[in-house]
Coordinates of C-alpha atoms and ligand atoms in Angstrom, one line a residue:
M1 CA 21.3 -4.9 103.4
D2 CA 17.8 -6.3 103.4
V3 CA 17.7 -7.5 99.8
R4 CA 13.9 -8.0 99.7
R5 CA 13.1 -4.6 101.0
R6 CA 15.6 -3.1 98.6
S7 CA 14.1 -4.9 95.7
V8 CA 10.6 -3.7 96.5
L9 CA 11.7 -0.1 96.9
A10 CA 13.8 0.0 93.8
A11 CA 11.3 -1.8 91.6
G12 CA 8.7 0.6 92.8
A13 CA 10.9 3.6 91.9
A14 CA 11.6 2.1 88.5
G15 CA 7.9 1.4 87.9
A16 CA 7.0 4.9 88.9
A17 CA 9.5 6.4 86.5
V18 CA 8.2 4.3 83.6
A19 CA 4.6 5.1 84.5
I20 CA 5.2 8.9 84.7
G21 CA 7.3 8.8 81.6
G22 CA 4.7 6.9 79.7
A23 CA 7.5 5.0 78.1
G24 CA 6.4 2.2 75.7
T25 CA 8.3 -0.2 77.8
A26 CA 5.9 0.0 80.8
S27 CA 5.3 -3.7 81.0
A28 CA 6.1 -6.4 83.5
A29 CA 9.3 -6.9 81.5
A30 CA 10.4 -3.4 82.1
L31 CA 10.1 -3.9 85.8
G32 CA 12.5 -6.8 85.8
A33 CA 10.1 -9.7 85.5
Q34 CA 11.4 -13.1 84.5
H35 CA 11.9 -13.9 80.8
D36 CA 11.9 -17.6 80.1
H37 CA 14.0 -17.0 77.0
R38 CA 16.7 -15.2 78.9
D39 CA 19.7 -16.7 80.6
P40 CA 18.9 -16.5 84.3
D41 CA 22.6 -15.9 85.0
S42 CA 22.9 -12.9 82.7
L43 CA 23.7 -9.6 84.2
R44 CA 20.3 -8.2 83.3
E45 CA 18.3 -11.0 84.9
L46 CA 20.4 -11.0 88.1
A47 CA 20.3 -7.2 88.3
G48 CA 16.5 -7.2 87.7
K49 CA 16.0 -9.1 90.9
T50 CA 17.8 -6.3 92.8
G51 CA 15.9 -3.5 91.2
L52 CA 19.1 -2.1 89.6
R53 CA 19.2 -1.5 85.8
I54 CA 22.4 -2.7 84.2
G55 CA 23.3 -0.8 81.1
T56 CA 25.9 -0.3 78.4
A57 CA 26.7 2.4 76.0
T58 CA 26.6 1.2 72.4
S59 CA 26.2 2.3 68.8
P60 CA 24.2 1.3 65.7
Q61 CA 27.5 0.1 64.1
A62 CA 28.1 -2.3 67.0
L63 CA 24.6 -3.6 66.7
T64 CA 25.1 -4.6 63.1
I65 CA 27.5 -7.3 64.3
P66 CA 25.3 -10.1 65.5
A67 CA 27.6 -11.3 68.3
R68 CA 27.7 -7.9 69.8
A69 CA 24.0 -7.3 69.4
A70 CA 23.3 -10.6 71.2
I71 CA 25.4 -9.4 74.2
V72 CA 23.7 -6.0 74.4
A73 CA 20.3 -7.7 74.2
G74 CA 21.1 -10.6 76.5
Q75 CA 23.1 -9.0 79.2
F76 CA 21.8 -5.5 79.6
S77 CA 18.4 -3.9 80.5
L78 CA 19.4 -0.3 79.8
V79 CA 21.1 1.3 76.8
T80 CA 22.9 4.6 76.3
P81 CA 23.7 5.9 72.8
G82 CA 27.4 6.6 73.1
N83 CA 27.3 9.4 70.6
E84 CA 24.1 9.3 68.6
M85 CA 22.1 11.8 70.7
K86 CA 24.9 14.4 70.9
W87 CA 24.2 17.7 69.2
Q88 CA 27.1 17.3 66.7
V89 CA 25.4 14.1 65.4
V90 CA 21.7 15.1 65.5
E91 CA 22.1 18.5 63.8
P92 CA 25.3 18.3 61.7
T93 CA 24.1 21.3 59.6
Q94 CA 22.0 24.0 61.1
G95 CA 18.3 23.0 60.7
V96 CA 19.2 19.7 59.1
F97 CA 18.6 16.8 61.5
D98 CA 19.8 13.3 61.5
W99 CA 18.0 11.1 64.0
S100 CA 18.8 7.8 62.2
G101 CA 21.4 6.5 64.7
A102 CA 19.3 7.5 67.8
D103 CA 16.2 6.0 66.2
Q104 CA 17.9 2.7 65.6
L105 CA 19.1 2.5 69.2
V106 CA 15.6 3.4 70.5
A107 CA 14.0 0.8 68.3
F108 CA 16.6 -1.9 69.5
A109 CA 16.0 -1.0 73.1
K110 CA 12.2 -1.2 72.7
A111 CA 12.5 -4.6 70.9
N112 CA 14.6 -5.9 73.8
D113 CA 12.6 -4.5 76.8
Q114 CA 15.4 -2.1 77.6
L115 CA 15.2 1.4 79.0
I116 CA 17.2 4.3 77.5
R117 CA 19.5 6.9 79.1
G118 CA 19.6 9.9 76.8
H119 CA 23.1 11.4 76.5
T120 CA 23.7 14.3 76.5
L121 CA 22.0 17.7 75.9
V122 CA 24.4 20.4 77.1
W123 CA 28.1 19.6 76.9
H124 CA 31.1 21.6 75.7
N125 CA 32.3 18.7 73.5
Q126 CA 30.9 17.3 70.3
L127 CA 29.1 20.4 69.4
P128 CA 28.3 21.0 65.7
T129 CA 31.0 22.9 63.8
W130 CA 28.4 25.4 62.5
L131 CA 27.6 26.3 66.1
T132 CA 31.1 26.7 67.4
T133 CA 32.3 28.5 64.3
G134 CA 29.4 30.9 64.4
V135 CA 30.0 31.7 68.0
G136 CA 33.8 32.0 67.3
D137 CA 33.4 34.5 64.5
G138 CA 30.6 36.5 66.1
T139 CA 27.9 35.6 63.6
I140 CA 26.0 33.9 66.5
S141 CA 25.6 36.3 69.4
D142 CA 25.2 35.0 73.0
S143 CA 21.5 35.8 73.0
Q144 CA 21.1 33.8 69.8
L145 CA 23.2 31.0 71.3
R146 CA 20.8 30.8 74.2
D147 CA 17.8 30.6 71.9
L148 CA 19.6 27.9 69.8
L149 CA 20.2 25.9 73.0
H150 CA 16.6 26.2 74.1
Q151 CA 15.5 25.1 70.7
H152 CA 18.0 22.2 70.6
I153 CA 16.8 20.9 74.0
T154 CA 13.1 21.3 73.1
T155 CA 13.5 19.6 69.7
E156 CA 15.5 16.6 70.9
V157 CA 13.7 16.0 74.2
S158 CA 10.2 16.4 72.5
R159 CA 11.2 14.0 69.7
F160 CA 11.9 11.2 72.2
R161 CA 9.2 12.2 74.7
G162 CA 8.0 9.2 76.6
K163 CA 10.9 7.0 75.4
I164 CA 13.7 8.2 77.6
W165 CA 14.1 7.1 81.2
H166 CA 17.0 9.4 82.1
W167 CA 18.4 12.4 80.3
D168 CA 21.9 13.6 81.1
V169 CA 20.9 17.2 80.7
C170 CA 24.2 18.9 81.7
N171 CA 27.5 17.2 81.3
E172 CA 30.9 18.1 82.8
F173 CA 30.5 21.7 84.0
L174 CA 32.9 21.4 87.0
T175 CA 36.7 22.1 87.2
D176 CA 39.1 19.4 88.3
S177 CA 40.8 21.9 90.7
N178 CA 40.6 22.0 94.5
P179 CA 38.2 23.6 95.4
S180 CA 36.2 22.6 92.3
M181 CA 33.6 25.0 90.8
I182 CA 31.6 25.6 87.7
D183 CA 34.3 26.1 85.1
P184 CA 33.8 29.7 83.9
N185 CA 35.9 29.1 80.8
R186 CA 34.0 26.1 79.4
F187 CA 31.8 26.9 76.4
W188 CA 28.3 27.1 78.0
A189 CA 29.1 28.9 81.2
A190 CA 31.5 31.2 79.4
H191 CA 28.9 32.4 76.9
L192 CA 25.6 32.1 78.9
G193 CA 26.7 32.2 82.5
E194 CA 26.1 29.6 85.2
G195 CA 22.3 30.1 85.0
V196 CA 22.3 28.1 81.8
I197 CA 22.3 24.9 83.9
A198 CA 19.0 25.6 85.7
D199 CA 17.5 26.9 82.4
A200 CA 18.5 23.7 80.6
F201 CA 16.8 21.5 83.3
R202 CA 13.6 23.6 83.0
W203 CA 13.6 23.4 79.2
A204 CA 14.1 19.7 79.2
H205 CA 11.4 19.2 81.8
E206 CA 8.9 21.2 79.8
A207 CA 9.6 19.0 76.8
D208 CA 9.2 15.7 78.6
P209 CA 7.8 16.1 82.1
G210 CA 8.1 12.3 82.7
A211 CA 11.9 11.9 82.0
L212 CA 14.2 11.9 85.0
L213 CA 16.8 14.6 84.5
F214 CA 20.4 14.2 85.6
Y215 CA 23.5 16.2 86.1
N216 CA 26.4 14.0 84.9
D217 CA 30.2 14.4 85.6
Y218 CA 33.4 12.5 86.1
N219 CA 35.5 12.3 89.4
I220 CA 32.4 12.9 91.5
G221 CA 32.3 9.4 93.1
G222 CA 35.2 8.5 95.3
E223 CA 37.8 9.1 92.6
D224 CA 39.5 12.2 93.9
G225 CA 41.4 11.9 97.2
S226 CA 40.3 15.4 98.2
N227 CA 36.7 14.7 97.2
A228 CA 36.7 18.4 96.0
K229 CA 34.8 17.7 92.8
A230 CA 32.2 15.5 94.5
D231 CA 31.7 18.4 97.0
A232 CA 31.2 20.8 94.2
A233 CA 28.7 18.5 92.4
F234 CA 26.8 18.2 95.7
T235 CA 26.7 22.0 96.1
L236 CA 25.7 22.4 92.5
V237 CA 22.7 20.1 92.6
R238 CA 21.6 21.3 96.0
G239 CA 21.7 24.8 94.7
L240 CA 19.6 23.8 91.7
L241 CA 17.1 22.1 93.9
D242 CA 16.9 25.2 96.1
Q243 CA 16.0 27.3 93.1
G244 CA 13.3 24.8 92.2
A245 CA 15.1 23.5 89.1
P246 CA 13.7 20.1 88.0
V247 CA 16.8 18.0 88.8
H248 CA 16.1 14.4 89.6
G249 CA 19.5 12.7 89.7
V250 CA 23.2 12.7 89.7
G251 CA 25.2 10.7 87.1
I252 CA 28.6 9.5 88.3
Q253 CA 30.5 8.7 85.2
G254 CA 32.9 6.2 86.9
H255 CA 35.8 6.4 84.5
L256 CA 38.5 4.8 86.7
D257 CA 42.2 4.1 86.0
T258 CA 44.1 1.6 88.1
Q259 CA 47.1 3.9 88.3
F260 CA 45.2 6.4 90.4
G261 CA 43.8 6.1 93.9
W262 CA 40.1 5.5 94.4
S263 CA 38.0 4.7 97.4
P264 CA 34.9 2.5 97.1
Q265 CA 33.8 3.5 100.6
R266 CA 34.0 7.1 99.5
L267 CA 32.0 6.3 96.4
Q268 CA 29.2 4.8 98.5
Q269 CA 29.3 7.9 100.8
D270 CA 29.0 10.1 97.8
I271 CA 26.1 8.1 96.4
E272 CA 24.4 8.4 99.8
R273 CA 25.1 12.1 100.0
Y274 CA 23.4 12.8 96.6
A275 CA 20.5 10.5 97.6
S276 CA 20.1 12.4 100.9
L277 CA 18.9 15.3 98.7
G278 CA 16.1 13.2 97.5
L279 CA 17.9 12.5 94.2
K280 CA 18.4 9.3 92.2
V281 CA 21.9 8.3 91.4
A282 CA 23.2 6.5 88.3
I283 CA 26.6 5.1 87.5
T284 CA 26.6 6.3 83.9
E285 CA 29.9 5.5 82.2
A286 CA 31.8 2.9 84.2
D287 CA 35.1 1.6 82.8
V288 CA 38.4 0.8 84.4
R289 CA 41.4 1.4 82.3
T290 CA 45.0 0.2 82.7
F291 CA 48.3 0.0 80.8
V292 CA 48.3 -2.5 78.0
N293 CA 50.8 -4.1 75.6
N294 CA 49.1 -2.5 72.5
A295 CA 45.7 -1.1 71.4
T296 CA 44.8 -4.1 69.4
D297 CA 45.2 -6.9 71.9
Q298 CA 44.9 -4.9 75.1
V299 CA 46.7 -7.3 77.4
P300 CA 47.6 -5.6 80.7
T301 CA 51.3 -5.1 81.2
S302 CA 51.2 -5.9 84.9
S303 CA 49.6 -8.9 86.7
L304 CA 48.7 -6.5 89.5
E305 CA 46.6 -4.4 87.1
L306 CA 45.0 -7.6 85.9
F307 CA 43.7 -8.0 89.5
A308 CA 43.0 -4.3 90.1
Q309 CA 40.8 -3.9 87.0
P310 CA 38.0 -6.4 87.9
Y311 CA 38.4 -5.4 91.6
E312 CA 37.5 -1.8 90.9
F313 CA 34.6 -2.8 88.7
S314 CA 33.2 -5.0 91.4
E315 CA 33.7 -2.4 94.1
M316 CA 31.9 0.2 92.0
L317 CA 29.0 -2.2 91.4
K318 CA 28.8 -3.1 95.1
A319 CA 28.6 0.5 96.2
A320 CA 25.8 1.0 93.7
L321 CA 23.9 -2.0 95.0
A322 CA 24.3 -0.9 98.6
V323 CA 22.2 2.2 98.1
P324 CA 18.6 1.8 96.9
E325 CA 18.5 5.3 95.4
C326 CA 21.2 4.2 92.9
V327 CA 18.9 3.0 90.1
S328 CA 21.3 2.0 87.4
F329 CA 24.9 1.0 86.6
T330 CA 26.1 1.5 83.0
V331 CA 29.4 0.4 81.5
W332 CA 30.8 2.7 78.8
G333 CA 31.0 0.1 76.1
F334 CA 31.0 -3.6 77.1
T335 CA 33.9 -4.8 74.9
D336 CA 37.5 -3.6 74.7
A337 CA 37.0 -3.9 70.9
D338 CA 35.1 -0.6 70.8
S339 CA 36.0 1.1 74.0
W340 CA 36.9 4.8 73.7
V341 CA 39.9 4.3 76.0
P342 CA 42.8 3.3 73.6
G343 CA 42.0 6.2 71.3
V344 CA 42.0 8.8 74.1
F345 CA 44.4 7.5 76.8
T346 CA 47.8 6.7 75.3
G347 CA 49.0 3.2 76.2
E348 CA 45.8 2.3 78.1
G349 CA 42.9 -0.1 77.5
Y350 CA 41.4 -3.3 78.9
A351 CA 38.7 -1.0 80.3
T352 CA 35.5 -3.0 79.8
P353 CA 34.1 -6.4 81.0
Y354 CA 34.7 -8.2 77.7
D355 CA 37.9 -8.6 75.8
V356 CA 38.6 -7.6 72.2
N357 CA 37.3 -11.0 71.0
L358 CA 34.1 -10.6 73.0
N359 CA 35.0 -13.1 75.7
P360 CA 33.9 -12.2 79.2
K361 CA 36.8 -11.2 81.4
P362 CA 37.3 -11.5 85.1
A363 CA 35.4 -8.1 85.5
Y364 CA 32.4 -9.7 83.9
F365 CA 32.4 -12.7 86.3
A366 CA 33.0 -10.4 89.3
M367 CA 30.0 -8.3 88.4
Q368 CA 27.9 -11.4 87.8
S369 CA 28.8 -12.8 91.2
D370 CA 28.1 -9.5 92.9
L371 CA 24.7 -9.3 91.3
R372 CA 24.0 -12.9 92.1
L373 CA 24.8 -12.3 95.8
A374 CA 22.7 -9.2 95.8
A375 CA 19.8 -11.0 94.0
F376 CA 19.7 -14.0 96.2
G377 CA 20.9 -12.6 99.5
A378 CA 24.6 -12.4 100.4
P379 CA 25.5 -14.4 103.5
K380 CA 25.9 -11.9 106.3
R381 CA 28.5 -11.9 108.9
A382 CA 27.1 -12.5 112.4
H383 CA 27.7 -9.8 114.9
T384 CA 31.1 -10.9 116.2
R385 CA 32.0 -8.2 118.7
T386 CA 32.1 -9.6 122.2
P387 CA 29.4 -7.7 124.1
H388 CA 30.5 -6.1 127.4
P389 CA 29.2 -7.9 130.4
Ligands
XIL1 C1 33.0 9.6 74.2 C2 32.6 8.5 73.2 O1 32.7 7.2 73.8 C3 33.6 8.6 72.0 O2 33.2 7.7 71.0 C4 33.6 10.0 71.5 O3 34.6 10.1 70.5 C5 33.9 11.0 72.6 O4 33.0 10.9 73.6 N1 32.4 11.5 78.9 C6 31.2 11.5 78.3 C7 31.0 10.7 77.1 O5 30.2 12.1 78.9 O6 30.0 11.3 76.2 C8 32.3 10.5 76.3 O7 32.0 9.6 75.2 C9 33.3 9.9 77.3 C10 33.6 10.9 78.4

């Protein structure tokens, strides 16, 4: 990889996005310029030299703890609200909005020269109870549901217009089966049909023409041995582009588990395949979970897993760095202390780059060294094959 060429390309892409978006962060800082007050060995400073944004999911609660806020500000150049932009949180009662959490994160990001990934507009989970109850008991018809979704997207995207770099517009529409397809039984497709996906992208684009709009899903980047779900994601976004829907990128969540097979080569090929459609790619929710002693201490139960966890983080990051169209790499929480993993995957944890006491783990140092090599030019192997006479 020619690192200098890559930097110019990627920095240009980031700059264009900011300029189109009119985001308040359109400064030299937003384009990865040097900050004297920042640690030059931080993930964000090293990543800035490569043109890749390095991000974390976080929450207003985490940012009230100074040590955590310092890590978010010092190490990352991109922030995703883990929950604060989901419909359940922003409109807990119909017509009554609570933007407080989202606003705090947006203000924090602005103060720290960070861009924001908005997450997520159309998902079957974390919907407000008034909505799911109304649909369940028939007081909200499908045509009213469609209007409510249109209104939700317009309200939320307009409210943050110019402040969001990427929106995860549609999240997790595909089945885990082989072949994979749009799941006809999940909430949105079940009620509004598959066409809701293209509509959602159009509505989001109307509300903020400068934001880059993503389709986001898990198991669509090297995770599944059959690659069936990545194939389905590729077919889905290609179909959306063919219809003229304003899709600009694919978000590969990147929730890995060391007990399952995973191929970094396949991930890179998947990234390249999405990019071949003219799309940007983002790794949006990277974490690598493994079995641990307990949810409090999160010490891996096997020394092999202790090796596999940072290895998979590093391989994911290297695949992202290898493809210029991959514009960001976000970890789904930076510390095991507030990772979603122990609460959802029984017996598992240790999924992030920092331990429960906020100490950087081997995964952090692996990522740091990958970024350093990418930033300053990795030594390349010479062409060693003996030429035929
Ligand atoms: C998770 C959050 O991290 C949890 O705090 C919440 O309880 C459930 O959702 N895929 C996604 C994310 O797209 O929004 C999910 O986040 C994790 C899986």
